[in-house]
Short mmCIF file of C-alpha atoms and ligand atoms in Angstrom, two decimals:
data_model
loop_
_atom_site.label_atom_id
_atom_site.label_comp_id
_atom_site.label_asym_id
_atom_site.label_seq_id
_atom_site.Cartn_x
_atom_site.Cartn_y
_atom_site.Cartn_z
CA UNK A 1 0.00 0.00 0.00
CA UNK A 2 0.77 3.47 -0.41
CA UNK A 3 0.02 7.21 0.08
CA UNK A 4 -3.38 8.47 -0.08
CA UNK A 5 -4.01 8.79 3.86
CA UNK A 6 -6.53 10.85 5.25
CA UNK A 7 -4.45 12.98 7.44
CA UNK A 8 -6.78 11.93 10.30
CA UNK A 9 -3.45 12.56 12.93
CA UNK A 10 -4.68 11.30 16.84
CA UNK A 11 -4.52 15.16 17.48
CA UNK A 12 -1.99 16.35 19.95
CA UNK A 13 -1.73 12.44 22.33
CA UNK A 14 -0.21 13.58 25.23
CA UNK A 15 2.76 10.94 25.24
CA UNK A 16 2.88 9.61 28.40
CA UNK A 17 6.54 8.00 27.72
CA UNK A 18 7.74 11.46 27.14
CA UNK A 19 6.43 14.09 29.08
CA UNK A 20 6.04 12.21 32.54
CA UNK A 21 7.96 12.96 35.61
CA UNK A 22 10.86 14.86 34.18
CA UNK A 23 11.70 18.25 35.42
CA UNK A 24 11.87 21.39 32.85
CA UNK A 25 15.52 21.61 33.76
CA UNK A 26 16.28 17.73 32.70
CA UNK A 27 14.44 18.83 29.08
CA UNK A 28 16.76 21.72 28.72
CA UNK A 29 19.87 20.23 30.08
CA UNK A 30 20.13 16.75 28.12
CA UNK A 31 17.36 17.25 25.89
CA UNK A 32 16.53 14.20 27.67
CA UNK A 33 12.52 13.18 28.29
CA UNK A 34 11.75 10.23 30.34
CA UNK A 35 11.04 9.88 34.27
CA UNK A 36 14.16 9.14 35.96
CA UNK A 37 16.71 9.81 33.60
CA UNK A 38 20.13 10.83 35.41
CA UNK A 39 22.52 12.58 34.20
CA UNK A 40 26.06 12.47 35.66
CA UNK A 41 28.30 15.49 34.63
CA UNK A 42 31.41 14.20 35.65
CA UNK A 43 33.68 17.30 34.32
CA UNK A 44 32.85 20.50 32.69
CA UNK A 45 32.11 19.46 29.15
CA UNK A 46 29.37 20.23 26.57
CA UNK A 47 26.63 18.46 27.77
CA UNK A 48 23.73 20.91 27.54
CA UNK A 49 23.94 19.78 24.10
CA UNK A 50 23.61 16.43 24.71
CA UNK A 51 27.09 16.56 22.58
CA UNK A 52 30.55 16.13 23.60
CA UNK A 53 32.94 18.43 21.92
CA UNK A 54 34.73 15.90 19.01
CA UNK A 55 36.80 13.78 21.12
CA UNK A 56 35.17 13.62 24.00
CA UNK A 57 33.36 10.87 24.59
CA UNK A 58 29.72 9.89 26.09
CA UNK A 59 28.16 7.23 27.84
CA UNK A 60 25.06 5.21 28.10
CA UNK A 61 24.83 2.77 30.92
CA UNK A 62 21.12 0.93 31.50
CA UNK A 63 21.10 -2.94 32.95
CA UNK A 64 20.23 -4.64 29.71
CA UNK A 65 21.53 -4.46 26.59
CA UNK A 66 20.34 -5.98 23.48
CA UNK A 67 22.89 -5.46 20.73
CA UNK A 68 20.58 -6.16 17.81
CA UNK A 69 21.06 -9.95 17.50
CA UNK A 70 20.27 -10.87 20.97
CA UNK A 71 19.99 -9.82 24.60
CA UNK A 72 23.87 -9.60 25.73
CA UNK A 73 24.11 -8.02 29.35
CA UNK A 74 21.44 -8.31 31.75
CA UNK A 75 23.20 -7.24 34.72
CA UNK A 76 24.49 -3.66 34.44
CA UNK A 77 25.77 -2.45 30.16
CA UNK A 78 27.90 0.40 29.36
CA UNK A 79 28.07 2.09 25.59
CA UNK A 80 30.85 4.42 25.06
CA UNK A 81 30.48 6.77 22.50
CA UNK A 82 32.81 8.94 20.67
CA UNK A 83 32.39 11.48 17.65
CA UNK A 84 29.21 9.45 16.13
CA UNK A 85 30.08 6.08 16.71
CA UNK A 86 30.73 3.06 19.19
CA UNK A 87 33.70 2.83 20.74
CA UNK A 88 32.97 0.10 23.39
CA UNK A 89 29.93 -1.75 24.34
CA UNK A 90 29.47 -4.46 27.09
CA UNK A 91 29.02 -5.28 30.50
CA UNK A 92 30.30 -2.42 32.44
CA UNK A 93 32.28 -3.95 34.81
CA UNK A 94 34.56 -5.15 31.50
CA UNK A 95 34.14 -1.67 30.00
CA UNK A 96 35.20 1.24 31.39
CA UNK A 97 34.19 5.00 30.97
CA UNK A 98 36.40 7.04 29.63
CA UNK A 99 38.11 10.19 31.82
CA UNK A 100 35.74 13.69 31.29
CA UNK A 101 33.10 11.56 29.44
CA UNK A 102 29.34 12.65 29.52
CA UNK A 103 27.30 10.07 31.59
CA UNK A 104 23.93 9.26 30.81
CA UNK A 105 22.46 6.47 33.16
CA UNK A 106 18.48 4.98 32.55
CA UNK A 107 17.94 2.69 35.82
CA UNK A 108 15.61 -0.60 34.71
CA UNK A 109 15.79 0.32 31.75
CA UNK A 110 17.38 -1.64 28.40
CA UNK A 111 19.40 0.12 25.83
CA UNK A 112 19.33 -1.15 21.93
CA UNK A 113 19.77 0.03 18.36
CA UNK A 114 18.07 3.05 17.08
CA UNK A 115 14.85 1.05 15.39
CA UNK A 116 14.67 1.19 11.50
CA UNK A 117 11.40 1.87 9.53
CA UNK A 118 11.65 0.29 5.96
CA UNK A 119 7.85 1.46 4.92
CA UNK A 120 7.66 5.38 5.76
CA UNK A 121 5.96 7.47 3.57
CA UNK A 122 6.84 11.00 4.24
CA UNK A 123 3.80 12.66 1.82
CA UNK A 124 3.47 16.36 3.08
CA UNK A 125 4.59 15.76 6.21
CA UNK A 126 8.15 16.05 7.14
CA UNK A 127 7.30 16.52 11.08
CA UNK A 128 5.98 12.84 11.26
CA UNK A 129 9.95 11.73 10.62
CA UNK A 130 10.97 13.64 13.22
CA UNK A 131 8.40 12.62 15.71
CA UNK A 132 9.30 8.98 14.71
CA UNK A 133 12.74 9.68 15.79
CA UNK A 134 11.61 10.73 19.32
CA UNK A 135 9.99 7.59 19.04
CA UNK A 136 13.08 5.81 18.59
CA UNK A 137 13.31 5.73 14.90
CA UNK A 138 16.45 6.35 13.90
CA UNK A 139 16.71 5.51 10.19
CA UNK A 140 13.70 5.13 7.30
CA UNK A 141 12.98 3.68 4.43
CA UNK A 142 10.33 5.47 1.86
CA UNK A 143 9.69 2.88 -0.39
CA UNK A 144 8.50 5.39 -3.27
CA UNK A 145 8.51 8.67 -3.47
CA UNK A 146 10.06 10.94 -5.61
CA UNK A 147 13.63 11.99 -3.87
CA UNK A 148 12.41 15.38 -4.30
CA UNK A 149 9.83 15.57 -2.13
CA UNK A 150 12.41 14.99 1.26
CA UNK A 151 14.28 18.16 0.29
CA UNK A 152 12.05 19.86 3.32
CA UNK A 153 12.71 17.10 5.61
CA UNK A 154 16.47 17.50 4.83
CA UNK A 155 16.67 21.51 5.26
CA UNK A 156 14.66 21.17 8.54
CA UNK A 157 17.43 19.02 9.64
CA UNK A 158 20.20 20.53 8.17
CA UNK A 159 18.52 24.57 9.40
CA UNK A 160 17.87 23.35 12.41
CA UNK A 161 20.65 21.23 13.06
CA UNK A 162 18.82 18.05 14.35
CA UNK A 163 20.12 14.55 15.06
CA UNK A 164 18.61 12.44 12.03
CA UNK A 165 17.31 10.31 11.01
CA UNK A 166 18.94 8.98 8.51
CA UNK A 167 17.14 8.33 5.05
CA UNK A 168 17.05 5.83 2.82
CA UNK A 169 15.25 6.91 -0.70
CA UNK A 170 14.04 4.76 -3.48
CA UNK A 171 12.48 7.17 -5.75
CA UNK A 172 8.85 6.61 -7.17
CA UNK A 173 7.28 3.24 -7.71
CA UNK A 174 8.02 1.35 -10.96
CA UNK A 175 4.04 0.65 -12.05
CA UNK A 176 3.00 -0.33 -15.22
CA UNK A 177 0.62 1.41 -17.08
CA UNK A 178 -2.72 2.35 -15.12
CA UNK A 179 -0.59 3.17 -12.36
CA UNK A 180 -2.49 2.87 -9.06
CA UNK A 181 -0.55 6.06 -7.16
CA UNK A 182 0.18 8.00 -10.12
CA UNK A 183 1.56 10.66 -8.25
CA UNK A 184 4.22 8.20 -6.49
CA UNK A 185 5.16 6.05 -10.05
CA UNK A 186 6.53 6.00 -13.27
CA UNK A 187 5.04 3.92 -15.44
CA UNK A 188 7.26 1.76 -17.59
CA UNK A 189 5.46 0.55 -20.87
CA UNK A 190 8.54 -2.35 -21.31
CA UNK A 191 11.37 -3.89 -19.50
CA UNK A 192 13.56 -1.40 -21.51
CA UNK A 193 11.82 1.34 -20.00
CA UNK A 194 11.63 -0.37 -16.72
CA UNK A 195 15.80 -0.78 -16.18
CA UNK A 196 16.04 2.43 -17.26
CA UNK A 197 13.64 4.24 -14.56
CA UNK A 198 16.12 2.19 -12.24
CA UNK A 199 19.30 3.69 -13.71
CA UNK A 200 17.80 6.87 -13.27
CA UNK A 201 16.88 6.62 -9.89
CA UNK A 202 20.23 5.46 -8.43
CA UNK A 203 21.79 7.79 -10.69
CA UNK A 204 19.73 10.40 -8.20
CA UNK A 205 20.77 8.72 -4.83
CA UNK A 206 18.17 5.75 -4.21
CA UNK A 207 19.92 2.90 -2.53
CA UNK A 208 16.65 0.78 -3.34
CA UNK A 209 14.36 0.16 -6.10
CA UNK A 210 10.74 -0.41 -5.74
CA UNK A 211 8.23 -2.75 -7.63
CA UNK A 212 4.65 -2.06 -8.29
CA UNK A 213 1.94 -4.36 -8.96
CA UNK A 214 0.87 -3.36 -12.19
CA UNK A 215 4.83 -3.77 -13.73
CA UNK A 216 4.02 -6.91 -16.44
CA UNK A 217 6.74 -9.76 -15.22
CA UNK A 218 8.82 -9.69 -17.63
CA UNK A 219 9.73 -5.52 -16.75
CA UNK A 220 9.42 -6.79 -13.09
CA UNK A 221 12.43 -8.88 -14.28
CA UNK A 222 14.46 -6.19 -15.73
CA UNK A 223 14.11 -4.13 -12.69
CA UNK A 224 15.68 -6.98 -10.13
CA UNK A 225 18.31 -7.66 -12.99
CA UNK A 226 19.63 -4.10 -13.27
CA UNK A 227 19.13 -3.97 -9.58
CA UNK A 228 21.69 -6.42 -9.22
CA UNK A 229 23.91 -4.84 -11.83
CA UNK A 230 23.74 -1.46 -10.06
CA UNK A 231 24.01 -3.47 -6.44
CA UNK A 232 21.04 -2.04 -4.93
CA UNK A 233 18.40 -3.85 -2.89
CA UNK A 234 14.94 -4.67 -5.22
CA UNK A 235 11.86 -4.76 -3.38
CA UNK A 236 7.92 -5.19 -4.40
CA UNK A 237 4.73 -4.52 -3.85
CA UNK A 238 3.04 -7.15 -5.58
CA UNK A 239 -0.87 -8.78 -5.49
CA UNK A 240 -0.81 -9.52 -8.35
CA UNK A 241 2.59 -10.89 -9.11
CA UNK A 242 3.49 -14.26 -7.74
CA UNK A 243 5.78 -13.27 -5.53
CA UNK A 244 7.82 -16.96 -6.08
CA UNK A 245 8.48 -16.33 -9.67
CA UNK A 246 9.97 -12.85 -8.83
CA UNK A 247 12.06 -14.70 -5.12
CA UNK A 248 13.19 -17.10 -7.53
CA UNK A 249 14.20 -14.44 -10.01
CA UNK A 250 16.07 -13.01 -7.18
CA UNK A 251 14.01 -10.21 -5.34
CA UNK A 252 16.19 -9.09 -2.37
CA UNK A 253 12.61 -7.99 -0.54
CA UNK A 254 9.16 -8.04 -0.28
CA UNK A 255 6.41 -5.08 1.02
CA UNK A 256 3.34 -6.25 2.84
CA UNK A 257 2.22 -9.70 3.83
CA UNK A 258 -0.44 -8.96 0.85
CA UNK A 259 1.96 -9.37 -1.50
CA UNK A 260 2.20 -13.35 -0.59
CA UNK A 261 -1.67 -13.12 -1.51
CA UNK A 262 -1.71 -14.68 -5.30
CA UNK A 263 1.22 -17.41 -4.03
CA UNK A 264 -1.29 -19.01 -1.26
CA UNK A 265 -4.72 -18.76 -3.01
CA UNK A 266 -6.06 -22.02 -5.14
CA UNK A 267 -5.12 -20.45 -9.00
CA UNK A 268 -8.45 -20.14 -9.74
CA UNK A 269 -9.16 -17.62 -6.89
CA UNK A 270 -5.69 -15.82 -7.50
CA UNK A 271 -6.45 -15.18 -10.78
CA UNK A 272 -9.94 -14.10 -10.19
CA UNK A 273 -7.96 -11.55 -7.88
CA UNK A 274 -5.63 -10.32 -10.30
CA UNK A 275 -8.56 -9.94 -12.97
CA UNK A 276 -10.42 -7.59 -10.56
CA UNK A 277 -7.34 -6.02 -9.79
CA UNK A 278 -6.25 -4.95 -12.83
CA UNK A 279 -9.80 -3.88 -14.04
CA UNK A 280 -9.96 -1.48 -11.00
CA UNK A 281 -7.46 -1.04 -8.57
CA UNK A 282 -9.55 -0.44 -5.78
CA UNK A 283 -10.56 -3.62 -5.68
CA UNK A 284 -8.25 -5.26 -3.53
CA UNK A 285 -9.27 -3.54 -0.51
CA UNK A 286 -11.79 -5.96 0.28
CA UNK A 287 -10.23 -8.72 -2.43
CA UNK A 288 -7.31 -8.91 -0.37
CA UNK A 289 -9.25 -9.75 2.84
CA UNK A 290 -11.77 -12.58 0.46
CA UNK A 291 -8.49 -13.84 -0.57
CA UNK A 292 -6.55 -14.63 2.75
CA UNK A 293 -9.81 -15.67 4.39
CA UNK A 294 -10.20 -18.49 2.05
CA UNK A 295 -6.50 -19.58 1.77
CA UNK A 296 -4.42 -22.55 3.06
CA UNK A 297 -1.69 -22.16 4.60
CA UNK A 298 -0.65 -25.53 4.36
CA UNK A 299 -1.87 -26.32 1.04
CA UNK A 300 0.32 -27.40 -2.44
CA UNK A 301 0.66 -23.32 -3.32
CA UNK A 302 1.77 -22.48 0.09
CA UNK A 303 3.87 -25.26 0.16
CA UNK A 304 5.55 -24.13 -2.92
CA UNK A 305 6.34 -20.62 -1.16
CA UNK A 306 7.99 -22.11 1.93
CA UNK A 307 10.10 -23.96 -0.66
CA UNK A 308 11.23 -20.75 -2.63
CA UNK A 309 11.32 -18.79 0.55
CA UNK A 310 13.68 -21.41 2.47
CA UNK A 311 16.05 -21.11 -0.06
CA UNK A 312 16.05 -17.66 -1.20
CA UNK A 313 15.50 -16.06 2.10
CA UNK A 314 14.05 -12.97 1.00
CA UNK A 315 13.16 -9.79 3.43
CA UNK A 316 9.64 -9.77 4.27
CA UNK A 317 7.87 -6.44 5.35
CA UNK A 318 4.89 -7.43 6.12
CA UNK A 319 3.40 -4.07 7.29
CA UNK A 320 0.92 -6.15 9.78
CA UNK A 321 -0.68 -2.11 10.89
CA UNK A 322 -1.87 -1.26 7.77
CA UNK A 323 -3.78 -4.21 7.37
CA UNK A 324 -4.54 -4.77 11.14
CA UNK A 325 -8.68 -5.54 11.62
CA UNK A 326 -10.40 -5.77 15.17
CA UNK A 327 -13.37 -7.47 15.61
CA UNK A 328 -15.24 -4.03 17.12
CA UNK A 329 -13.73 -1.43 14.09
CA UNK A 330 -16.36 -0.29 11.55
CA UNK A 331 -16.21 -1.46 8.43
CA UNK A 332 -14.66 0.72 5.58
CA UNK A 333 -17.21 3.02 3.52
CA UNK A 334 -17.72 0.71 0.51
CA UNK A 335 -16.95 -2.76 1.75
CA UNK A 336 -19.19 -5.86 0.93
CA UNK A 337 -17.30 -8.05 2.96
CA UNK A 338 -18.59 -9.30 6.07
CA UNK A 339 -16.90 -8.09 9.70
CA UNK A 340 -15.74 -11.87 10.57
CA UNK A 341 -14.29 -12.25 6.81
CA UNK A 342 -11.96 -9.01 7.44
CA UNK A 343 -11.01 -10.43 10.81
CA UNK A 344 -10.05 -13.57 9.72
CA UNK A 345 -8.41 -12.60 6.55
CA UNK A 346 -6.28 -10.37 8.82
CA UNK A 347 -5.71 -13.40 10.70
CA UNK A 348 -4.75 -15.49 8.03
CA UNK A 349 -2.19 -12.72 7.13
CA UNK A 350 -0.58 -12.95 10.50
CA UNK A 351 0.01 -16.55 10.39
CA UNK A 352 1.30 -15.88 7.24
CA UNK A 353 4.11 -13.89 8.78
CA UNK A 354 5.20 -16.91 11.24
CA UNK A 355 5.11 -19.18 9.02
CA UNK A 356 7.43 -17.45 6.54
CA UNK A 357 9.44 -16.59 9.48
CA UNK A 358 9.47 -20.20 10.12
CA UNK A 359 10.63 -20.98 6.77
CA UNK A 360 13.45 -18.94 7.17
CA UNK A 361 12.50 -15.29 5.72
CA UNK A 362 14.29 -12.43 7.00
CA UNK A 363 11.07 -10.76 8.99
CA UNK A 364 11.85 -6.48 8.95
CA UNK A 365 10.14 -3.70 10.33
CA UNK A 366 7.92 -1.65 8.03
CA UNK A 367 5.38 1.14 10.36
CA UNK A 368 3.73 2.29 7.04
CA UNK A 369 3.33 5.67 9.01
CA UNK A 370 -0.47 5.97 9.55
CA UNK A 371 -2.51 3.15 10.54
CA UNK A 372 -5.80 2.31 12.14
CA UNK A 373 -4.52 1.21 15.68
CA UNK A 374 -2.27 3.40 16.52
CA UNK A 375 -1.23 6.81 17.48
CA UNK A 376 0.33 9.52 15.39
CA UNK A 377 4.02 8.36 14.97
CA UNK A 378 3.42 4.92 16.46
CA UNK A 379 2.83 3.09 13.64
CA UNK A 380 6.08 1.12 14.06
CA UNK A 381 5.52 0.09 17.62
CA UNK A 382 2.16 -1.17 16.46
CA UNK A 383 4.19 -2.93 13.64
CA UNK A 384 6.56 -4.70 16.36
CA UNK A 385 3.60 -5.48 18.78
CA UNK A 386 1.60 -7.40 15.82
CA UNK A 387 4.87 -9.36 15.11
CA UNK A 388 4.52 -10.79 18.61
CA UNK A 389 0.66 -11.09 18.01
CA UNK A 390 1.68 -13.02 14.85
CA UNK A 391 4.15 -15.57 16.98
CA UNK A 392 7.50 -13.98 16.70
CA UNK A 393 9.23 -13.59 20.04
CA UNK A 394 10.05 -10.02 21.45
CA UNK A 395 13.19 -10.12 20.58
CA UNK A 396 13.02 -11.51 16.79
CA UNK A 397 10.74 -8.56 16.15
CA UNK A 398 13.50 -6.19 17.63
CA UNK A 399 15.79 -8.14 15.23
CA UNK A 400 13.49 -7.24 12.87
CA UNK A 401 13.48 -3.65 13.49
CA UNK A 402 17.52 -3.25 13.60
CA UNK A 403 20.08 -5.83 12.74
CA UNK A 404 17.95 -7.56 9.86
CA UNK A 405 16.25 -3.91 8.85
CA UNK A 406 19.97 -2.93 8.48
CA UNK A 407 20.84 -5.94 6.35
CA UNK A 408 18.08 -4.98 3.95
CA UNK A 409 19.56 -1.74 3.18
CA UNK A 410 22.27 -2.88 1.59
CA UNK A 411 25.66 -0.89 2.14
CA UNK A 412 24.29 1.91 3.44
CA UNK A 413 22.88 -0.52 5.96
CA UNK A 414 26.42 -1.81 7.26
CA UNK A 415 26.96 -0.02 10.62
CA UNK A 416 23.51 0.37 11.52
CA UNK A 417 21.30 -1.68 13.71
CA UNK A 418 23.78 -3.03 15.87
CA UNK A 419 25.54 -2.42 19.02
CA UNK A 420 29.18 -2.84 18.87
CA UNK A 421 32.53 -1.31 18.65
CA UNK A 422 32.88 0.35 14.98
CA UNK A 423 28.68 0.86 14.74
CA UNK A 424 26.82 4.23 14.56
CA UNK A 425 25.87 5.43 17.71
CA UNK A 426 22.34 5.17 16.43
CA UNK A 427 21.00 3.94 19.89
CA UNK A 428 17.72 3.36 21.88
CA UNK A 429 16.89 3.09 25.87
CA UNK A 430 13.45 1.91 26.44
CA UNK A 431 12.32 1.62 30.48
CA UNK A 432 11.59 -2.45 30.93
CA UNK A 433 12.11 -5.47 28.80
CA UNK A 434 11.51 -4.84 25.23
CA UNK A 435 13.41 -8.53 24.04
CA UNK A 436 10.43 -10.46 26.65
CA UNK A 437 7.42 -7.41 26.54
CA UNK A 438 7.65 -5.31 23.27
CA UNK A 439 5.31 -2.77 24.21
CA UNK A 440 8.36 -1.68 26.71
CA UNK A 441 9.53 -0.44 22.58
CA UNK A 442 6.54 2.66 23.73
CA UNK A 443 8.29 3.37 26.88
CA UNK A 444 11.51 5.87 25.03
CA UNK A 445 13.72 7.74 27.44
CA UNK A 446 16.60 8.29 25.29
CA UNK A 447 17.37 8.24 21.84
CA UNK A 448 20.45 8.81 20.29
CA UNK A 449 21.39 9.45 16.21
CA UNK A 450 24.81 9.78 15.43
CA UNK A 451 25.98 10.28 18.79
CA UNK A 452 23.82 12.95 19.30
CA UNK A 453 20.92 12.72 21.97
CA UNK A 454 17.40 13.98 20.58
CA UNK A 455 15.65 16.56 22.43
CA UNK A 456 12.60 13.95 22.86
CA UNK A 457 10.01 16.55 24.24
CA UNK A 458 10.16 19.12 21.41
CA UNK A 459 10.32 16.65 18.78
CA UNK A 460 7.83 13.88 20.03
CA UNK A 461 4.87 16.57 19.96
CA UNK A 462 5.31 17.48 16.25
ZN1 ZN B 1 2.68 -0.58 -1.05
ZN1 ZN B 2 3.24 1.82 1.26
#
């Protein structure tokens, strides 16, 4: 899915996680939000910045650490930082803080990788990044958009010299003709046209390519083949595509569960789908729900995915939000599908998501940016909570979200999402247990981008 939100924003949610219990004076002196936050000035050094001068080092210390792969200190963690990056990470009695360093300590709380957002659409609304990096969002993905269209994200930064994030651009969709966002494509009539919309775009600065559904297969295939040439992730939204052909073709990624839709439907049904589909786009808002109500997930086309998908290991976005139905919401203006068919088709899609993670997919993070469950600039914690719903653990959906969301970027990727000497200091402290209870993801403190801590209260009301 794509673009065309109503801007219905939750209004001005007070955010409990960053407004609670901290005194004025914390705000201005750390730019720090979060009860309980201590800061330890241990000499005279820049810290009403939240920056050390270059050279001079800061330092995180929480109990827990999870380093992006796994939960590595339980029992009291140190991060030493020094102009942008990570010096030393560990258990702090093994590492020690540096002489004149800047001291930032979060009691019961865990410190991790800034969290990575592969589906973000940015639209008209540069503020929403920035509120996503209060959030804990340290790096994003817009998977189509025209590069253009961040230049106001990127003076904001650059004007008013903020932290991040860090953006990753793809430039607009690659649709075929009948485009179904034309504002956010360009329509290639023929694979020609098709690897040359990707030359273009990574001649402009995209670092990955994006797919469309209406993109005939055989331009589909020219895209991931001068992908590969240009050695740039390719990812999809597809429908109406079988997303095996294109794995198997060598796809590095895939957006939305929905795009698994035509692989696990009987071929009848699938192509019933794709015939609706292409005579009206609009169709698959309900079609999509028929389709995954009806499918089986352990049938001969399913079967066939796991295959592909064991041996390929392909990213898989599923953006669970977007799609996410409760049994009490009201249905969509328009729908003819019953309430219990849109529940279960979202369930369907859910189990989906295990069982590809079963199989061996590389499960990322994808917040899609506004959603029906959650608040403005939550949309990724609502992403990592359904991941759990769906039967990952806590901490494979914070793999998700870093190390494995890092891996899918490709080389711009290659520092981020981890904690460890050499990284970014792109970091994260959450109060609780995020890798056992991942709505502890909700409950920020401090974020950090580049070495640089983010002033959490101005930024996480925008
Ligand atoms: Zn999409
Ligand atoms: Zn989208």
């Amino acid at each position: 899915m794509t673009a065309r939100r109503t801007r219905q924003h939750a209004g001005k949610r007070s955010d409990d996680a960053c407004t609670s219990g901290v005194s004025r004076r914390a705000l201005l002196a750390g730019g720090l939000a979060g009860a309980g936050v201590m800061l330890a000035r241990r000499t005279a050094g820049a810290w009403l910045s939240g920056q050390g001068a270059p050279g001079t080092a800061t330092v995180i210390e929480a109990p827990r650490l999870f380093d992006g792969l796994r939960i590595a200190v339980t029992d009291g963690a140190r991060v030493v930082i020094r102009d942008g990056s990570i010096v030393a990470a560990g258990r702090a009695v093994d590492v020690a803080a540096p002489a004149g360093a800047t001291v930032t300590r979060a009691d019961d709380a865990t410190v991790l990788p800034g969290l990575i957002d592969l589906h973000f659409h940015i639209e008209e609304d540069p503020a929403m990044a920035l509120r996503q990096l209060a959030h804990g969002i340290t790096a994003f993905r817009d998977p189509g958009e025209w590069i253009e269209v961040h230049e106001p994200l990127r003076r904001r930064i650059k004007e008013e010299a903020l932290p991040g994030p860090r953006l990753f651009l793809t430039g607009p969709h690659i649709d075929g003709e009948g485009p179904a966002y034309p504002a956010d494509s360009v329509v290639a009539r023929d694979p020609e046209e098709a690897r040359r919309q990707v030359h273009r775009a990574v001649d402009q600065g995209a670092t990955a390519i994006k797919i469309y559904f209406r993109l005939p297969l055989a331009s589909a295939l020219a895209v991931i083949e001068a992908c590969q040439a240009r050695g740039v992730p390719s990812t999809a939204h597809l429908e109406i595509l079988d997303a095996r052909e294109l794995i198997e073709a060598g796809l590095t990624g895939l957006e939305h569960i929905t795009s698994f839709g035509t692989s696990v439907a009987s071929p009848m049904q699938a192509e019933r789908y794709r015939q609706a589909v292409l005579a009206n786009n609009a169709t698959r808002s309900d079609g999509r729900y028929a389709l995954f109500a009806d499918a089986d997930l352990d049938g001969p086309e399913a079967r066939r995915l796991y295959e592909i998908v064991t041996r390929k290991r392909p990213f898989v976005d599923a953006t669970l939000a977007v799609f996410e139905v409760q049994p009490a919401d009201t249905l969509p203006k328009g729908s003819t599908l019953s309430a219990a068919t849109r529940v279960e088709g979202f369930r369907k899609m859910q189990m989906l998501t295990r069982r590809l993670h079963e199989h061996g997919a590389r499960i990322v993070m994808g917040g899609h940016t506004e959603v029906p469950h959650a608040g403005r600039g939550e949309a990724p914690w609502r992403e990592l909570e359904l991941l759990t719903t769906a039967g990952l653990s806590a901490s494979a959906a914070l793999t998700a979200a870093t190390s494995t969301a890092a891996a899918f970027l490709g080389k711009g990727g290659a520092d981020l999402g981890v904690i460890r000497p050499g990284a970014a200091a792109d970091l994260l402290v959450v109060n609780g247990q995020p890798d056992t209870d991942i709505s502890a993801i909700r409950r920020t403190r401090v974020v950090m981008a580049a070495g640089r801590l983010v002033d959490l209260a101005r930024l996480g009301t925008l």
